[in-house]
Short mmCIF file of C-alpha atoms in Angstrom, two decimals:
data_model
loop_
_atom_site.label_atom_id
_atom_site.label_comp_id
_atom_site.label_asym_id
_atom_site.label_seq_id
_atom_site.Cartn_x
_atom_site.Cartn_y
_atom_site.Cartn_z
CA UNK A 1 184.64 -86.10 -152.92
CA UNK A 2 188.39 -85.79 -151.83
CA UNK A 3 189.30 -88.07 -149.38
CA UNK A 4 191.93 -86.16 -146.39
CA UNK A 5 195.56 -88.24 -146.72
CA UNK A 6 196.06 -87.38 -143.43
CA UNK A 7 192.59 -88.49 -141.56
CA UNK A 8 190.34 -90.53 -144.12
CA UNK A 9 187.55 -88.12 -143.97
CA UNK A 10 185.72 -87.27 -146.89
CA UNK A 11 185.32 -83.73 -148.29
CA UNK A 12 183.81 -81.89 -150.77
CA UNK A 13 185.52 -81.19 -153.83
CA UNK A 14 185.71 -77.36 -153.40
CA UNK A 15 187.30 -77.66 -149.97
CA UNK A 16 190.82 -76.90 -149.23
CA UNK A 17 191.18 -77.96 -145.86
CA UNK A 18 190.02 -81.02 -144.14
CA UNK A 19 187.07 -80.23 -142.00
CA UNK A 20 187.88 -83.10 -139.78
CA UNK A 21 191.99 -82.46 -139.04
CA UNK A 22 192.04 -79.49 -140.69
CA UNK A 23 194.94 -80.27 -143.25
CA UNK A 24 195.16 -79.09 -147.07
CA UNK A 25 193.36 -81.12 -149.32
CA UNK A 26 195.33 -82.95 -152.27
CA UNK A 27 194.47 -80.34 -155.38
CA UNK A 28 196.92 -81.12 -157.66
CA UNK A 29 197.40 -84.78 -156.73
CA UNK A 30 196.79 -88.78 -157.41
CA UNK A 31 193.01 -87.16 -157.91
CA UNK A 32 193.25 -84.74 -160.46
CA UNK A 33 195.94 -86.66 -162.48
CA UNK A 34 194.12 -89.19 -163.96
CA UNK A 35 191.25 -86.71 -164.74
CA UNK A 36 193.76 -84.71 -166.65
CA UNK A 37 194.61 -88.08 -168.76
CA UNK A 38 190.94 -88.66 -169.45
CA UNK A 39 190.00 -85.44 -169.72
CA UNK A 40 191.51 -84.67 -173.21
CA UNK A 41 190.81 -87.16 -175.04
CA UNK A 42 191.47 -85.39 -178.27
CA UNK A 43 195.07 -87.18 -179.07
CA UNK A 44 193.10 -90.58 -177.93
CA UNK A 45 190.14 -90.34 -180.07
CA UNK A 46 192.77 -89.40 -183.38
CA UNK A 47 194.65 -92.62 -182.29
CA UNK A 48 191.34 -94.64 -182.55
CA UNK A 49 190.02 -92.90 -185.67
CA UNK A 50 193.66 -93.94 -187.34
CA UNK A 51 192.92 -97.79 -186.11
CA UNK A 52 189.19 -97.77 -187.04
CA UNK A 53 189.29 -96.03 -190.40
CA UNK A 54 192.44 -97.97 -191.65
CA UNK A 55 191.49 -101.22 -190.27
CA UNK A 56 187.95 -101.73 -192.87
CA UNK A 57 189.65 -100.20 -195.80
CA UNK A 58 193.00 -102.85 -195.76
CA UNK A 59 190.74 -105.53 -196.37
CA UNK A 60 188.31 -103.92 -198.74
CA UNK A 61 190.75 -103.93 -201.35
CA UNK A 62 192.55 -106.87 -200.94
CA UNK A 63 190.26 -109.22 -202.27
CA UNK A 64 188.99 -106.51 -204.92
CA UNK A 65 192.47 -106.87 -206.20
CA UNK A 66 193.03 -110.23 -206.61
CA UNK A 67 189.85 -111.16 -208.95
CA UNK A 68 190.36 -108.24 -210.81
CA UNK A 69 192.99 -108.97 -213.41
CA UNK A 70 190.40 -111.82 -214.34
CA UNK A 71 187.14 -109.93 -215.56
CA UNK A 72 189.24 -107.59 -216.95
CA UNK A 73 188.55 -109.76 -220.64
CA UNK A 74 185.27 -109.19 -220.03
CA UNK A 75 185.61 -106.11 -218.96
CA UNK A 76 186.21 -105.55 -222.77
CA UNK A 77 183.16 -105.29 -224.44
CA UNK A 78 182.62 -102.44 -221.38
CA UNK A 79 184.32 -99.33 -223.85
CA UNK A 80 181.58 -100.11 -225.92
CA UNK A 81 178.66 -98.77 -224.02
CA UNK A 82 181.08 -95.35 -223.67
CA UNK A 83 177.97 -93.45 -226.04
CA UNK A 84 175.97 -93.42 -223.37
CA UNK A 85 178.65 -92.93 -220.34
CA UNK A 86 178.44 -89.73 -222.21
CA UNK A 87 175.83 -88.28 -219.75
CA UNK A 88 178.55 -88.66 -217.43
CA UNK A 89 179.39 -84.68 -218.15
CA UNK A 90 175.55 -84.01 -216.88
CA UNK A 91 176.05 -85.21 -213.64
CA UNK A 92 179.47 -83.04 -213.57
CA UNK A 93 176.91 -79.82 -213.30
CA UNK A 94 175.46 -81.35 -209.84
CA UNK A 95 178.87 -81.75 -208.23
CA UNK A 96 179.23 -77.53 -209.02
CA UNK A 97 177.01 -77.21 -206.26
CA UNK A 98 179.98 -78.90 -203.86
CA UNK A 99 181.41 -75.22 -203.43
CA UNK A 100 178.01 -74.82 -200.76
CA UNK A 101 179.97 -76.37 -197.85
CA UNK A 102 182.15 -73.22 -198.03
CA UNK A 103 179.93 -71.89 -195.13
CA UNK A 104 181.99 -74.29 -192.94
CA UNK A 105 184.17 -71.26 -191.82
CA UNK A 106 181.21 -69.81 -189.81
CA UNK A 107 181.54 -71.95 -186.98
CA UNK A 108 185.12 -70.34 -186.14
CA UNK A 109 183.54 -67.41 -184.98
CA UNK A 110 181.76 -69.22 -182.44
CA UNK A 111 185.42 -70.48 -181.31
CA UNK A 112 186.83 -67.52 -181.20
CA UNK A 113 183.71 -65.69 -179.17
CA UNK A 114 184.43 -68.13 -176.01
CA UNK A 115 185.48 -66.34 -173.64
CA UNK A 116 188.58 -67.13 -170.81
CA UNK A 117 187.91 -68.00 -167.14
CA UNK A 118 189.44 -65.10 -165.18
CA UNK A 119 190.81 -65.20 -161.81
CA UNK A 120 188.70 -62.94 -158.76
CA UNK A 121 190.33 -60.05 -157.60
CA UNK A 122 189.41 -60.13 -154.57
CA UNK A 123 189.96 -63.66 -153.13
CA UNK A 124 191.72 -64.71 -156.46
CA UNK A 125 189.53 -68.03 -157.02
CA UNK A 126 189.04 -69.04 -160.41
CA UNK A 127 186.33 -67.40 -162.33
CA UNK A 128 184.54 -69.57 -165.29
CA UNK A 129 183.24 -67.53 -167.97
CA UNK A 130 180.13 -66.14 -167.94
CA UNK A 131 179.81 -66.27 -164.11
CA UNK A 132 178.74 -62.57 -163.04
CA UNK A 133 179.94 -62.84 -158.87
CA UNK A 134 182.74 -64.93 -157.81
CA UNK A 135 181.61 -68.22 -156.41
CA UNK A 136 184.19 -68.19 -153.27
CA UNK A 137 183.53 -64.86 -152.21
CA UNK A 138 180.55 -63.17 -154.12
CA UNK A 139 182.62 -60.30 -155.57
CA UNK A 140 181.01 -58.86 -158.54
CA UNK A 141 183.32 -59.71 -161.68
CA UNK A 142 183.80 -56.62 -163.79
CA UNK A 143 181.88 -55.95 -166.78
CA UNK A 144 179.70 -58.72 -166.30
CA UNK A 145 177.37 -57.33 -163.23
CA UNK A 146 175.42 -55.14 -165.38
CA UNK A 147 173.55 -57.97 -167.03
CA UNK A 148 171.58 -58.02 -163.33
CA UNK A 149 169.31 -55.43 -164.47
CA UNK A 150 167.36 -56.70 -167.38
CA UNK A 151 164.89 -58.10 -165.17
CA UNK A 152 161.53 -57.02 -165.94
CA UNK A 153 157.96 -57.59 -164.92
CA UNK A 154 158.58 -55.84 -161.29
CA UNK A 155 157.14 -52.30 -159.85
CA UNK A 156 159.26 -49.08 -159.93
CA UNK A 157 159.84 -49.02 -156.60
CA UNK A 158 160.09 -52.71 -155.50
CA UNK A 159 163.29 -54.10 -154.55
CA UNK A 160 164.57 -58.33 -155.37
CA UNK A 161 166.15 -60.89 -153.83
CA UNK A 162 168.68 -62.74 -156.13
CA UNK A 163 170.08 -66.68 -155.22
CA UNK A 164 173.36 -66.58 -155.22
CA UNK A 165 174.37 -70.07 -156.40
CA UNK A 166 177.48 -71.80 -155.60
CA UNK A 167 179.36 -71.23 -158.58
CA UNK A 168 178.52 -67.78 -158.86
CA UNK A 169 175.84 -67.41 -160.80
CA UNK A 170 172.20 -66.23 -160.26
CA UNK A 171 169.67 -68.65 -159.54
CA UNK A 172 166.03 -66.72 -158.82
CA UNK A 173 165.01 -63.64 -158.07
CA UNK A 174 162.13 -62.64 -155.87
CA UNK A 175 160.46 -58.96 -156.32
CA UNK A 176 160.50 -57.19 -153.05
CA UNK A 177 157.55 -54.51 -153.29
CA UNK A 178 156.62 -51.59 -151.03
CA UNK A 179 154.07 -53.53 -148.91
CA UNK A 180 155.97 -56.38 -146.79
CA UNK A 181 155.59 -59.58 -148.28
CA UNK A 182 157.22 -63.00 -145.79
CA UNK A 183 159.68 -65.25 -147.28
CA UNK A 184 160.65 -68.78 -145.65
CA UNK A 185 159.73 -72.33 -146.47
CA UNK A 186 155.74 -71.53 -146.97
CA UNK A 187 156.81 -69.36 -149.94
CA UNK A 188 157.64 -72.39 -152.04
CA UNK A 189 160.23 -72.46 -155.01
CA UNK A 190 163.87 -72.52 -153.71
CA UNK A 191 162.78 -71.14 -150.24
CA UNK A 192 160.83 -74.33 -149.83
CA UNK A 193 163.71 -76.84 -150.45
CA UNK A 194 166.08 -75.29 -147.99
CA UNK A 195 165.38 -77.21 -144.05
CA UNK A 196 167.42 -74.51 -142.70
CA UNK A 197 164.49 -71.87 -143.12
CA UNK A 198 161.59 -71.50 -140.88
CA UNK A 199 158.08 -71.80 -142.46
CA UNK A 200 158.22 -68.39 -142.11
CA UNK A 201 161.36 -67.08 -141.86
CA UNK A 202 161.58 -63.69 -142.56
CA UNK A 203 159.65 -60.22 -143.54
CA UNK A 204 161.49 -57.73 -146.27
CA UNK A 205 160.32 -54.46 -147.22
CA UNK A 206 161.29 -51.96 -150.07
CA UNK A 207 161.67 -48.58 -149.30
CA UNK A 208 161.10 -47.21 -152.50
CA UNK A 209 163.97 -49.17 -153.95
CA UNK A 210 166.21 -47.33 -151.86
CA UNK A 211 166.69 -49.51 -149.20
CA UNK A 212 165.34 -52.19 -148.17
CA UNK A 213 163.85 -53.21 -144.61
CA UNK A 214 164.37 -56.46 -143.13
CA UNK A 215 162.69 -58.21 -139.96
CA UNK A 216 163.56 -61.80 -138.50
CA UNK A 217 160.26 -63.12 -137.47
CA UNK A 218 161.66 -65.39 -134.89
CA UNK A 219 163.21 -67.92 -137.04
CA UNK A 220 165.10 -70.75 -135.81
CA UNK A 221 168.45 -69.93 -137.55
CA UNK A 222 168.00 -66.13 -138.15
CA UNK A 223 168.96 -63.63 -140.64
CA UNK A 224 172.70 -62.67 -141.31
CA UNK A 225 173.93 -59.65 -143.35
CA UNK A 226 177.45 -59.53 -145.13
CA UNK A 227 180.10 -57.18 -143.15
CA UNK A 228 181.84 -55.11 -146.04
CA UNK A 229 185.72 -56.23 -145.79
CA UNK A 230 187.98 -54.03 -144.02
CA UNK A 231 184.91 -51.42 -142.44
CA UNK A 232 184.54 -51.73 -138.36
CA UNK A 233 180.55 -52.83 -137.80
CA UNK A 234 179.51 -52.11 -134.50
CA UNK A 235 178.04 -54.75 -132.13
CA UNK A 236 176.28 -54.69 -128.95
CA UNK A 237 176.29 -57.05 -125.90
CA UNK A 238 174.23 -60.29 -126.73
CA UNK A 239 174.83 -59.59 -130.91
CA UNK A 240 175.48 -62.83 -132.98
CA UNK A 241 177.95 -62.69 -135.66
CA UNK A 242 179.08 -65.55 -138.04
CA UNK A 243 182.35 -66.51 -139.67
CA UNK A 244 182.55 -69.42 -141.54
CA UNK A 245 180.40 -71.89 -140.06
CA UNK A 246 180.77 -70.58 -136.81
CA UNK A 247 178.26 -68.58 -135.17
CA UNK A 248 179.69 -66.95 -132.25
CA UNK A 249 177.85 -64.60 -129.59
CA UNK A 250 179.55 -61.59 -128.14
CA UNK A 251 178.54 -60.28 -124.27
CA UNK A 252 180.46 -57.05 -122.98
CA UNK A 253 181.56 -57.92 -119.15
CA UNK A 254 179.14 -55.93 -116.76
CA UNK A 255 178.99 -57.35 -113.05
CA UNK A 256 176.00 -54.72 -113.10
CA UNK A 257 174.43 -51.86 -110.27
CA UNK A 258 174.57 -53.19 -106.92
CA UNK A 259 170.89 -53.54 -105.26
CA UNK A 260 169.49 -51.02 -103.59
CA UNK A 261 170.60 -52.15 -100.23
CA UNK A 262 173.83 -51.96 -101.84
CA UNK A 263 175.01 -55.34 -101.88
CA UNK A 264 177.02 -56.03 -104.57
CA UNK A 265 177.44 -59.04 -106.60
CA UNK A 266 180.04 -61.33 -106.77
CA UNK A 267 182.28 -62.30 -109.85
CA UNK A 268 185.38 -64.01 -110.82
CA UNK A 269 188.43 -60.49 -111.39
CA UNK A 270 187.45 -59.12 -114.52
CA UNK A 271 190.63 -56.63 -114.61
CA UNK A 272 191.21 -55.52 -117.78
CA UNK A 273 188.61 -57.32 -119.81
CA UNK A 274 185.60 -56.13 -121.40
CA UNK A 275 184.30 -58.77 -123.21
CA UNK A 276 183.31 -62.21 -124.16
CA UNK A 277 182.81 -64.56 -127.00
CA UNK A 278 181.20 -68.07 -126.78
CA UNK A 279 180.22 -70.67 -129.49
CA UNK A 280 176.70 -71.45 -130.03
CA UNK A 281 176.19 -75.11 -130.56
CA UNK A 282 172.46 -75.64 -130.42
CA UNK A 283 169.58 -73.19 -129.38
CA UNK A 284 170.12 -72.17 -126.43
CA UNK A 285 173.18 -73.91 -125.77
CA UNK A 286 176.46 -72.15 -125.65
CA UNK A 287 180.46 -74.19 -126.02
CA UNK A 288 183.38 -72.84 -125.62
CA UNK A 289 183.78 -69.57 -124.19
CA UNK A 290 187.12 -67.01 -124.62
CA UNK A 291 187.73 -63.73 -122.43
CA UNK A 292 188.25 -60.49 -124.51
CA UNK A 293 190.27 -57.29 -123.16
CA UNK A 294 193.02 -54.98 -123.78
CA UNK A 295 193.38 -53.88 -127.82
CA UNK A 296 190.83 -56.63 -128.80
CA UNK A 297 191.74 -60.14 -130.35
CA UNK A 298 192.25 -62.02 -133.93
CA UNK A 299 189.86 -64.55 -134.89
CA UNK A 300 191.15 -67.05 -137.78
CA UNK A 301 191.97 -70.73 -138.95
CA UNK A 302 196.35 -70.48 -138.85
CA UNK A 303 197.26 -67.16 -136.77
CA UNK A 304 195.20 -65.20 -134.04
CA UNK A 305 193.92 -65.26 -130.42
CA UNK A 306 191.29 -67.29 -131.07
CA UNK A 307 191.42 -70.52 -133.50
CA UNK A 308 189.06 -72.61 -136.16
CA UNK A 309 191.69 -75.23 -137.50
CA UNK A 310 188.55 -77.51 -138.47
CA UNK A 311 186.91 -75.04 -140.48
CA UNK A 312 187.50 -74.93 -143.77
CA UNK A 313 185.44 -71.88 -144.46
CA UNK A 314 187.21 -69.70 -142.18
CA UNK A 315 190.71 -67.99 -143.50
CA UNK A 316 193.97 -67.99 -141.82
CA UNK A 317 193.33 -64.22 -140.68
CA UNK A 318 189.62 -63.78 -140.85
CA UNK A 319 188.48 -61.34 -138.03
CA UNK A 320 189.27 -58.84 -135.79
CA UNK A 321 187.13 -57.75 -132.38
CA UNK A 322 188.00 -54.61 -130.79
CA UNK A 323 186.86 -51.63 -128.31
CA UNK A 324 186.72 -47.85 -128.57
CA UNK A 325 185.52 -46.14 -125.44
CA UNK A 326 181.87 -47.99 -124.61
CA UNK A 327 181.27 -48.92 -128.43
CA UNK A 328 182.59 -52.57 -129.74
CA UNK A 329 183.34 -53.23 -133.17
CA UNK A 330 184.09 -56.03 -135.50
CA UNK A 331 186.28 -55.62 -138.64
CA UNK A 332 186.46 -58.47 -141.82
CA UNK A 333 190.49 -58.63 -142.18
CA UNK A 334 189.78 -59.32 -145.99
CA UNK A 335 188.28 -63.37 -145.63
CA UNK A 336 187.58 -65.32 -148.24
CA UNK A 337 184.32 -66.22 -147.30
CA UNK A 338 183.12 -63.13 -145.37
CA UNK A 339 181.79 -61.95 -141.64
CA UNK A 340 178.03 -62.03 -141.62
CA UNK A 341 176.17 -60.33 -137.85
CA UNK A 342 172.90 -61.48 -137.23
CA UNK A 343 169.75 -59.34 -137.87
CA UNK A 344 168.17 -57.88 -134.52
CA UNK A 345 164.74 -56.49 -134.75
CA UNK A 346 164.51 -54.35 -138.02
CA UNK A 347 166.87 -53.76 -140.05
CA UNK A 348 167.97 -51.55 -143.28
CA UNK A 349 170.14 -53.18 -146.18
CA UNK A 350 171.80 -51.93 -149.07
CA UNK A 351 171.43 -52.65 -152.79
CA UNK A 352 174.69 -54.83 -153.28
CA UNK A 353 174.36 -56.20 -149.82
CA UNK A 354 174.58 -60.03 -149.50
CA UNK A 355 172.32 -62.01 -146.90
CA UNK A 356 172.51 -65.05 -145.57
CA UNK A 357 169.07 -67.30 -145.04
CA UNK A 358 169.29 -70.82 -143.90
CA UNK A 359 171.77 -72.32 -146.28
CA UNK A 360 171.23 -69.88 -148.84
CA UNK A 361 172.63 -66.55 -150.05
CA UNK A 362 170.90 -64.01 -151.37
CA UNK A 363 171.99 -60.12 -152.93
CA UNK A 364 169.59 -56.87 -152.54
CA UNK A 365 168.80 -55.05 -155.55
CA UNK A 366 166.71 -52.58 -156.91
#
C-alpha cells in the first residue's frame, strides 16, 4: 500500500494518484528506496559468504599447527608404509572423471534466453516479460499475441471469453458456442468469486465465430464494451457510458410535444444546450448533474469542462462528448484506462473487443 504524503490515505501500489485528494503518489520515494537496498542482495550475501567461510577455517588450522611439529618423530616410521600408498595412482583414474562437471556451461543459455520487460506503446507502462496485453491499458504487445490461439478443445465456430488479469496476462477462457449459453455468478469458476456479477449476469452468443452477440439480462451492474481510442461511438438519450470508475448517464434536452390541447410544458431556458450528463451513484439514484451545448465538452482528471481529480483511473484528457446534427457521439482522447458504454438490449462485439463484467475484464475471440 502507498500511503498519500499529502492526505494519509492509503492506496494501492499501482496507483498514481491519491484517490482521496487526488495528488501523485510517492513512486520513486522513502518507499521504494529501501526496497532497492534489500532488493539486491547480491553484494550483501558475497560480504557474508567472505565472513562465514573465513571465519571456521582461521581456527581450523591454528591448533592443527601448533601440535604438529610434535608427532612429526612419529610421524617417521609413516614413509615406511609408502609400498602400499602405492595404490594411491588407482584412485588418480576416479578423479579423470572430474572433467563431467564441464556441462556447467549449459545453464548460461537459460540466462541469456530471459527476455527484457518492454515498455507499452500505447500508454507506455512497463511491460514484464512474457505478459501478452499491457496490464494498464490492455494493448496487445507485439509478437507475443499470437500465443492466444493454441487453445484447443472448442467447436469451429464457437467464440471465448478470455480474463484479462491485472498484470496483463490471461487468466481463463470460456468457449462461447453457437447456441447461447449465460454467464454470471451461477456459472462458477472466476465468474463465481466476483460480487459485482449478478447470478446471472449475462447471455453471449457466437455467430459463427464471426461475431459475437451479447445480451444484459437485467443485471445489477450491466455489461460495458471498450470504445476503440480516438473513433466517435454514437450514444443515444438515456445511454450509460463509463470512464474510470465513473459511470455517467447522458440525456439529450427535449422539453417534448405539447399536449393535444396544446399546452406546453414548462422548463428552465435551455438556449443553446442539447444535452446532459449526471453521475450515477446507486441504482436509481443520480449526483451531480452538468449541462452540455455548443461544440460539446472535455471530460478528464487535470484539464476539461468537466473534472475527476479523485479518480485515479481517469487521465488528465480522457473524453470528449460532442453533437453532429440529431446524432451524439463520444470519442476516447487516447486514456490510459479506456471509455467503456454500457450494453442496451443486444448487442454485436468484435474479436479483439474488451468487455467489462462486474470487476472483471474480459477479450472476444474466435
Amino acid at each position: 500500500m502507498i500511503l498519500c504524503p499529502t492526505c494519509g490515505k492509503e492506496n494501492q501500489d499501482h496507483y498514481k494518484f491519491c484517490l482521496g485528494c487526488g495528488s501523485d503518489l510517492p513512486r520513486a520515494g522513502a518507499d521504494e528506496k529501501p526496497l532497492a537496498t534489500t532488493t539486491p542482495p547480491a553484494g550483501v550475501a558475497a560480504v557474508q559468504m567472505e565472513h562465514f567461510v573465513p571465519q571456521p577455517a582461521k581456527p581450523a588450522p591454528a591448533p592443527a599447527a601448533a601440535p604438529a611439529p610434535k608427532p612429526q618423530p612419529t610421524a617417521a616410521p609413516a614413509p615406511k608404509p609408502q609400498p602400499p600408498a602405492t595404490p594411491a595412482p588407482k584412485p588418480q583414474p576416479t578423479t579423470a572423471p572430474a572433467p563431467a562437471p564441464a556441462p556447467a556451461p549449459e545453464p548460461a543459455p537459460a540466462a541469456a534466453a530471459a527476455p527484457d520487460a518492454t515498455n507499452c506503446s500505447s500508454c507506455g507502462a512497463r511491460i514484464q516479460p512474457g505478459f501478452a496485453f499491457c496490464g494498464a491499458c490492455g494493448t496487445p504487445v507485439p509478437g507475443a499475441a499470437p500465443a492466444a490461439p493454441p487453445v484447443t478443445g472448442f467447436a469451429k465456430d464457437s467464440a471465448r471469453l478470455v480474463l484479462i488479469q491485472p498484470d496483463g496476462t490471461e487468466g481463463g477462457t470460456v468457449e462461447i458456442p453457437t447456441s447461447e449459453v449465460a454467464v454470471g455468478r451461477d456459472a462458477g469458476g472466476f465468474f463465481g468469486q466476483d460480487a459485482y456479477l449478478s447470478p446471472r449476469h449475462a447471455v453471449f452468443k457466437s455467430n459463427r465465430g464471426e461475431t459475437v452477440t451479447v445480451r444484459d439480462e437485467g443485471s445489477l451492474n450491466g455489461v460495458y464494451v471498450k470504445v476503440a481510442p480516438q473513433n466517435p461511438q454514437e450514444i443515444r438519450s438515456s445511454d450509460v457510458f463509463r470512464i474510470g470508475q465513473e459511470l455517467i448517464l447522458f440525456e439529450a434536452v427535449d422539453r417534448g410535444a405539447p399536449m393535444a390541447d396544446g399546452t406546453e410544458k414548462m422548463g428552465s431556458p435551455v438556449e443553446g444546450l442539447w444535452g446532459r450528463l449526471s453521475l450515477i451513484v446507486g441504482k436509481g439514484r443520480l449526483g451531480n448533474s452538468f449541462p452540455v451545448g455548443g461544440d460539446g465538452i472535455i471530460l478528464g482528471r487535470e484539464r476539461g469542462n468537466i473534472l475527476f481529480p479523485e479518480d485515479g483511473y481517469v487521465s488528465g484528457v480522457h473524453l470528449r462528448l460532442y453533437c453532429e446534427g440529431k446524432k451524439f457521439f463520444i470519442v476516447d482522447l487516447g486514456s490510459s484506462n479506456g471509455t467503456y458504454y454500457k450494453v442496451n438490449g443486444r448487442t454485436n462485439v468484435k474479436p479483439g473487443d474488451f468487455l467489462l463484467m462486474g470487476a472483471q475484464l474480459f477479450r472476444v475471440d474466435v
